[in-house]
mmCIF file of C-alpha atoms in Angstrom:
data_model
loop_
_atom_site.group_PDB
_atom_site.id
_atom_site.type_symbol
_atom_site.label_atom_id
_atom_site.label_comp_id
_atom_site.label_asym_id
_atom_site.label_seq_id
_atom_site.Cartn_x
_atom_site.Cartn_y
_atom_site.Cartn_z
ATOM 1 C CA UNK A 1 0.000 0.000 0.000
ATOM 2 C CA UNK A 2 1.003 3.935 -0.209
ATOM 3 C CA UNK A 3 0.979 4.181 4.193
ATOM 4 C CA UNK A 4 -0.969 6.551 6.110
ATOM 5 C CA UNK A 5 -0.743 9.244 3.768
ATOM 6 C CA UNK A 6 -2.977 7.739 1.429
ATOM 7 C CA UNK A 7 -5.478 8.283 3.853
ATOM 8 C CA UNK A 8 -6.146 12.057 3.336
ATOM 9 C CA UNK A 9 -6.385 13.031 7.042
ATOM 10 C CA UNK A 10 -6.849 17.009 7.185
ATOM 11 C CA UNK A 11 -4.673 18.340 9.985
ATOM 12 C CA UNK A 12 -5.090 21.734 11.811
ATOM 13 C CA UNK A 13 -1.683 23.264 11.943
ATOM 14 C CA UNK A 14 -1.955 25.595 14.765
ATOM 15 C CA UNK A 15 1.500 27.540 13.379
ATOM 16 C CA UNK A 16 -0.806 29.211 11.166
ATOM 17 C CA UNK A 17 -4.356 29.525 12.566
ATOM 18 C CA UNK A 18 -3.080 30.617 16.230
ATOM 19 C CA UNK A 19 -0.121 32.927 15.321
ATOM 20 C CA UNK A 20 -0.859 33.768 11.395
ATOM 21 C CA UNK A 21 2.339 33.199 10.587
ATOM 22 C CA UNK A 22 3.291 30.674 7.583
ATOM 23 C CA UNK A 23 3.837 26.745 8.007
ATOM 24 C CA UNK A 24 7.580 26.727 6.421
ATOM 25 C CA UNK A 25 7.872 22.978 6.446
ATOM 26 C CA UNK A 26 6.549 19.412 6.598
ATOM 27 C CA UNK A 27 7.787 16.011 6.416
ATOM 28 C CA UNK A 28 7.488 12.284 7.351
ATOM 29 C CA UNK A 29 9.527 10.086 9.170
ATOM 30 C CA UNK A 30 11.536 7.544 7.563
ATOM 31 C CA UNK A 31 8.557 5.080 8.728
ATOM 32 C CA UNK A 32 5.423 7.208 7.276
ATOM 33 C CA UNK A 33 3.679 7.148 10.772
ATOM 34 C CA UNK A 34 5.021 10.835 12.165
ATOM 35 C CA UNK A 35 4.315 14.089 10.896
ATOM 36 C CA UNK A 36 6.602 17.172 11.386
ATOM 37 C CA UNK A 37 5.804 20.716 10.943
ATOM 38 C CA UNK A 38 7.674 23.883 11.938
ATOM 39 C CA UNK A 39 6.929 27.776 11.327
ATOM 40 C CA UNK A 40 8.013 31.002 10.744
ATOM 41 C CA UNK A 41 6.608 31.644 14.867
ATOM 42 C CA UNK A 42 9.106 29.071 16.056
ATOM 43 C CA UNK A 43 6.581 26.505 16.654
ATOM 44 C CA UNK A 44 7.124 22.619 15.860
ATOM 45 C CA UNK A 45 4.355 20.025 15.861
ATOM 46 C CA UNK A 46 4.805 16.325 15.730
ATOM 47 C CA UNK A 47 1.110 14.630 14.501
ATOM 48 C CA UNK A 48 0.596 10.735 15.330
ATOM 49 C CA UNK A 49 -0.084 9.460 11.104
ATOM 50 C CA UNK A 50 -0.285 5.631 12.147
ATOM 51 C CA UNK A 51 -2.987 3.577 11.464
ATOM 52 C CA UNK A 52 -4.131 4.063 14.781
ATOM 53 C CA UNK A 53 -3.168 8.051 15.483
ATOM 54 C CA UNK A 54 -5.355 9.842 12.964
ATOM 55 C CA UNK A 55 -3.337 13.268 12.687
ATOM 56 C CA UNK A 56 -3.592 13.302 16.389
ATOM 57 C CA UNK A 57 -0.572 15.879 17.969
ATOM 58 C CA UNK A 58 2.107 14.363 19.533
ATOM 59 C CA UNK A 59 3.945 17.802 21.019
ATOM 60 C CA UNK A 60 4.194 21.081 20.407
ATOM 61 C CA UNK A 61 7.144 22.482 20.981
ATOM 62 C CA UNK A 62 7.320 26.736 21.111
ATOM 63 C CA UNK A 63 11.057 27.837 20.913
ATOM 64 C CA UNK A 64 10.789 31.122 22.376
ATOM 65 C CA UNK A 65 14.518 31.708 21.803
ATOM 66 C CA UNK A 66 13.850 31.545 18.010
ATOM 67 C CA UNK A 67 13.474 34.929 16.574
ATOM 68 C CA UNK A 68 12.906 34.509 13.299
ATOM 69 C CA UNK A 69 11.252 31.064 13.037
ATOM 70 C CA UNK A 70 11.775 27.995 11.521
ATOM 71 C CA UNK A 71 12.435 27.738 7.618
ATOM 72 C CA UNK A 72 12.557 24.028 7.586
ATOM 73 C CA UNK A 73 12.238 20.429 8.912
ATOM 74 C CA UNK A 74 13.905 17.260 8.131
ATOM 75 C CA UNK A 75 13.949 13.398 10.601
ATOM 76 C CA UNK A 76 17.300 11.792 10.638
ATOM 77 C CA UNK A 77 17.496 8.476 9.234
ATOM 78 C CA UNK A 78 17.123 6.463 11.999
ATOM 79 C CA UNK A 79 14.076 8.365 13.091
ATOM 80 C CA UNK A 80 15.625 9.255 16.674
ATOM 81 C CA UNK A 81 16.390 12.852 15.351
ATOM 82 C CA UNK A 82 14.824 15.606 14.277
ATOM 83 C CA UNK A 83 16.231 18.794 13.026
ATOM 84 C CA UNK A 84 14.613 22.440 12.232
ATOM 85 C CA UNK A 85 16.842 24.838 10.766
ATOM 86 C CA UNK A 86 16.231 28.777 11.549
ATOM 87 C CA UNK A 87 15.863 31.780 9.860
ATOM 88 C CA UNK A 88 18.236 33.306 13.157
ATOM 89 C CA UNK A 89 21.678 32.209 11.825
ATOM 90 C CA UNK A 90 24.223 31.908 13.811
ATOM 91 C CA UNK A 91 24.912 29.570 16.629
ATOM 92 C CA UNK A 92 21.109 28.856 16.312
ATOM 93 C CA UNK A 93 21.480 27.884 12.744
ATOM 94 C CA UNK A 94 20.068 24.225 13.238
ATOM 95 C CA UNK A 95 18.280 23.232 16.212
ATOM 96 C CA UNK A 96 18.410 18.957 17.077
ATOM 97 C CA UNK A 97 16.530 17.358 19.187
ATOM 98 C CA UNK A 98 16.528 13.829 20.430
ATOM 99 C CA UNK A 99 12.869 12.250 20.045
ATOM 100 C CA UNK A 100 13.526 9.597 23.198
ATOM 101 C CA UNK A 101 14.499 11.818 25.554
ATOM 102 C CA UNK A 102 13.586 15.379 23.740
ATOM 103 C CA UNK A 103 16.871 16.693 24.445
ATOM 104 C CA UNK A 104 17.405 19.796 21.930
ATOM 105 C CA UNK A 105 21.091 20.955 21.156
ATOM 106 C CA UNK A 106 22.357 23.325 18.714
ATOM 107 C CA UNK A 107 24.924 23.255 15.558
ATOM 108 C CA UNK A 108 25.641 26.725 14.276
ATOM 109 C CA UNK A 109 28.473 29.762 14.866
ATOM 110 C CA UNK A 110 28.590 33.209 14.625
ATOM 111 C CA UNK A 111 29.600 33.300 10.961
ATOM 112 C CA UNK A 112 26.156 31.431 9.944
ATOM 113 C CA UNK A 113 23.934 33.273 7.910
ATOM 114 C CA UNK A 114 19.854 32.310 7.631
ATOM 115 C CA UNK A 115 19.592 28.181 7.222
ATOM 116 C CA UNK A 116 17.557 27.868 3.619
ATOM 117 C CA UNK A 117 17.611 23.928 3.515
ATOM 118 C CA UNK A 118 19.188 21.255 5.173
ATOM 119 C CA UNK A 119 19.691 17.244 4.403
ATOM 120 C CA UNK A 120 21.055 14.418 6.340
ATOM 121 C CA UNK A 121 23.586 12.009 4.669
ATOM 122 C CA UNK A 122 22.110 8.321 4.372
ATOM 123 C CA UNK A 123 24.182 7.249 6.852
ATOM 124 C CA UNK A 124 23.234 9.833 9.393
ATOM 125 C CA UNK A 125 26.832 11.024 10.060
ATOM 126 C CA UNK A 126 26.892 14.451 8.852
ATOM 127 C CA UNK A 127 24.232 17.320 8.143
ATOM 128 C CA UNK A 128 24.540 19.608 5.305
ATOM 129 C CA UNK A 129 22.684 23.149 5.240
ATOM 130 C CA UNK A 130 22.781 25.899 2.369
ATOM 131 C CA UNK A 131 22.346 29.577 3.400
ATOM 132 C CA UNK A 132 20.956 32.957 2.608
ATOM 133 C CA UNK A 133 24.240 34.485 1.718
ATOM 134 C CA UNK A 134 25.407 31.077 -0.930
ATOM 135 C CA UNK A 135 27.518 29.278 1.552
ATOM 136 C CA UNK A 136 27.056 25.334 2.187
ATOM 137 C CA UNK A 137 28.086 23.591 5.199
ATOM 138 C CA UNK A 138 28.776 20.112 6.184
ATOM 139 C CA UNK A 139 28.623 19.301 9.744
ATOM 140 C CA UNK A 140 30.122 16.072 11.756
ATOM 141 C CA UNK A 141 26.642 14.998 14.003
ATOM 142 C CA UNK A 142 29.010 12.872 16.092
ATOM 143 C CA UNK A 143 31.357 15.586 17.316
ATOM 144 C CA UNK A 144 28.645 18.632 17.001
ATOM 145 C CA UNK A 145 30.662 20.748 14.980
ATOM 146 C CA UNK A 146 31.601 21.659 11.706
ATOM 147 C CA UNK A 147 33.582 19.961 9.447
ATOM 148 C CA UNK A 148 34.012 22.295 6.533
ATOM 149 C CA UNK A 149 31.986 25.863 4.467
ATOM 150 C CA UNK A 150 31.704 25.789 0.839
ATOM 151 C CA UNK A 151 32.092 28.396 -1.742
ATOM 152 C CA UNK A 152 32.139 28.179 -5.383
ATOM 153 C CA UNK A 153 34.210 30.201 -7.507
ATOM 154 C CA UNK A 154 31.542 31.247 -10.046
ATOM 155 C CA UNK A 155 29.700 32.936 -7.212
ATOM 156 C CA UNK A 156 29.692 36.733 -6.640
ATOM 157 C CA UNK A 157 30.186 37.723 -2.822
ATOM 158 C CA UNK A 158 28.619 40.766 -3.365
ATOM 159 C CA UNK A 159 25.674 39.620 -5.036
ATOM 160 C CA UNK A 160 25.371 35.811 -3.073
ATOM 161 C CA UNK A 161 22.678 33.902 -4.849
ATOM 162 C CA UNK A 162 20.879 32.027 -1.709
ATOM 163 C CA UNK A 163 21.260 28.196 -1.605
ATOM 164 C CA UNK A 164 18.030 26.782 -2.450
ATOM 165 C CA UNK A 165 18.338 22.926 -2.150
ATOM 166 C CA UNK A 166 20.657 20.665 -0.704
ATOM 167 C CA UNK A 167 20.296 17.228 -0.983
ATOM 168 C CA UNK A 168 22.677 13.989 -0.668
ATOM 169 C CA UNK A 169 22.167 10.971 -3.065
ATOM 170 C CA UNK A 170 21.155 7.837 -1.321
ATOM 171 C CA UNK A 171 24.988 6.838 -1.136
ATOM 172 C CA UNK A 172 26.260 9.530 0.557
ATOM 173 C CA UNK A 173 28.688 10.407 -1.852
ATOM 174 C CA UNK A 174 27.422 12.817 -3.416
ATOM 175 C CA UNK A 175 25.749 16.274 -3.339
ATOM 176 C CA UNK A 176 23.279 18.299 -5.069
ATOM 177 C CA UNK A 177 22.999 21.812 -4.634
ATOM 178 C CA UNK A 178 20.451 24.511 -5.830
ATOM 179 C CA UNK A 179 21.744 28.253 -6.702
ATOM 180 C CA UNK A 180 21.506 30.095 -9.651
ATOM 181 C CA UNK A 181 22.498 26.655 -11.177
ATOM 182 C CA UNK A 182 22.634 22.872 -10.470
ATOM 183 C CA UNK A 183 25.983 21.833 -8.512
ATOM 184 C CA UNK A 184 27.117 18.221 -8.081
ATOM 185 C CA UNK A 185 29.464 18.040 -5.270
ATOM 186 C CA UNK A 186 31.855 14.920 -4.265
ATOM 187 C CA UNK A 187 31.781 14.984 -0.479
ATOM 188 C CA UNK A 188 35.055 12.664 -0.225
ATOM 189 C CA UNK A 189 37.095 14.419 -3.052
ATOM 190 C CA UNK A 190 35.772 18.150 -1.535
ATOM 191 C CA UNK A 191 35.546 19.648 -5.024
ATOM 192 C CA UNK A 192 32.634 20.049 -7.700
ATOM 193 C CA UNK A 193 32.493 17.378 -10.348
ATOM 194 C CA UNK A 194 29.560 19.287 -12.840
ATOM 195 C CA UNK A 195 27.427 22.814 -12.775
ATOM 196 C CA UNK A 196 24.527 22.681 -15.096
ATOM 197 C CA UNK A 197 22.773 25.927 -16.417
ATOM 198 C CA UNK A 198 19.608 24.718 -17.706
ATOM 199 C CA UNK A 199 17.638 26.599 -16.214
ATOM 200 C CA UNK A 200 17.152 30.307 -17.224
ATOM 201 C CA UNK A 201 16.456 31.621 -13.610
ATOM 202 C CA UNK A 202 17.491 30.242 -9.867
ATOM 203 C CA UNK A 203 17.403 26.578 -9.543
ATOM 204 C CA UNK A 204 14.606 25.734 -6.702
ATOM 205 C CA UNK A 205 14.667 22.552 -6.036
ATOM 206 C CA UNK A 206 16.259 19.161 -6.960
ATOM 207 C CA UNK A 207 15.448 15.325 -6.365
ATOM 208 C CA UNK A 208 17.789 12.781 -6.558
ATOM 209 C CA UNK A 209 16.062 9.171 -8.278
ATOM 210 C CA UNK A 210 16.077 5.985 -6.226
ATOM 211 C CA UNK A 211 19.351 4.772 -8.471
ATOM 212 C CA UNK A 212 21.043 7.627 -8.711
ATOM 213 C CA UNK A 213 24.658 6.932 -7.818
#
């Protein structure tokens, strides 16, 4: 079958009826049956989407120490984590929290610049966010810190086109990354093995297909 989202359960999302402020994000967990949402008010909402839950809220969790919200949402791939990056920068740049013992911890520093996207490696050893200001950052999720920035030298640090998409292929080896073009990046090598200009305006988004390698 297609899982619980076949079932076309309606769900309130409070982040916009109670606040007025915009939903920014919403994904599954790696099993289907749990439902994240985060906001530009710094609220995340975990819905139940088993057979059994019916959209029913898990949490809600209101980060008051979140300024500028939440601009998106992405489960580890174990399922133990979840992640919400912010629109704060900084050392609030990705927010982490532990789903058995909803322990949150940070990754960011002060050079971090508004989190645009975010994606896990398949192996759930690193994290890799793109930024307002064009910069993409891999980050060790065993040591909590970061491993290395990236910078491209077609890109104008004046003018920084934001990073719109980043997203690891299902071995790990590789990256794709949305700007004003399409970037393939090889994570072991560090460097950029194509760019493709296709596309007359800013690349917005990029999916990688189940053989890709």
């Amino acid at each position: 079958g297609y899982g619980p989202r076949a079932r076309g359960v309606m769900l309130p999302l409070p982040n916009s009826t109670t606040t007025k402020k915009p939903v920014t994000s919403v994904c599954f967990n790696p099993t289907d049956d749990v439902l994240l949402t985060c906001g530009e008010d710094g609220l995340v909402n975990l819905y139940d989407m088993s057979s059994t839950g019916n959209g029913k809220k898990i949490v809600s969790l209101q980060e008051a120490d979140i300024k500028k919200g939440f601009t998106c949402g992405a489960f580890h791939p174990d399922g133990m984590l979840m992640a919400c990056a912010t629109a704060d920068g900084g050392v609030n740049s990705v927010r982490i929290w532990d789903l058995r013992s909803m322990k949150a911890f940070n990754l960011g520093d002060k050079d971090c610049k508004a989190v645009t996207t975010m994606s896990f490696s398949e192996n759930g050893y690193a994290l890799c966010t793109g930024s307002i200001d064009g910069v993409v950052t891999m980050w060790d999720l065993r040591r909590l810190e970061k491993l290395r920035s990236i910078t491209f030298e077609d890109s104008d640090p004046a003018r920084p086109t934001p990073v719109n998409k980043v997203a690891f292929d299902l071995s790990g080896a590789y990256l794709a990354i949305c700007t004003d073009s399409l970037k393939i990046y090889d994570v072991a090598t560090n460097s950029e093995v194509a760019t493709h200009r296709d596309h007359k305006t800013t690349v917005t988004d990029c999916v990688w297909g189940d053989s890709a390698r």
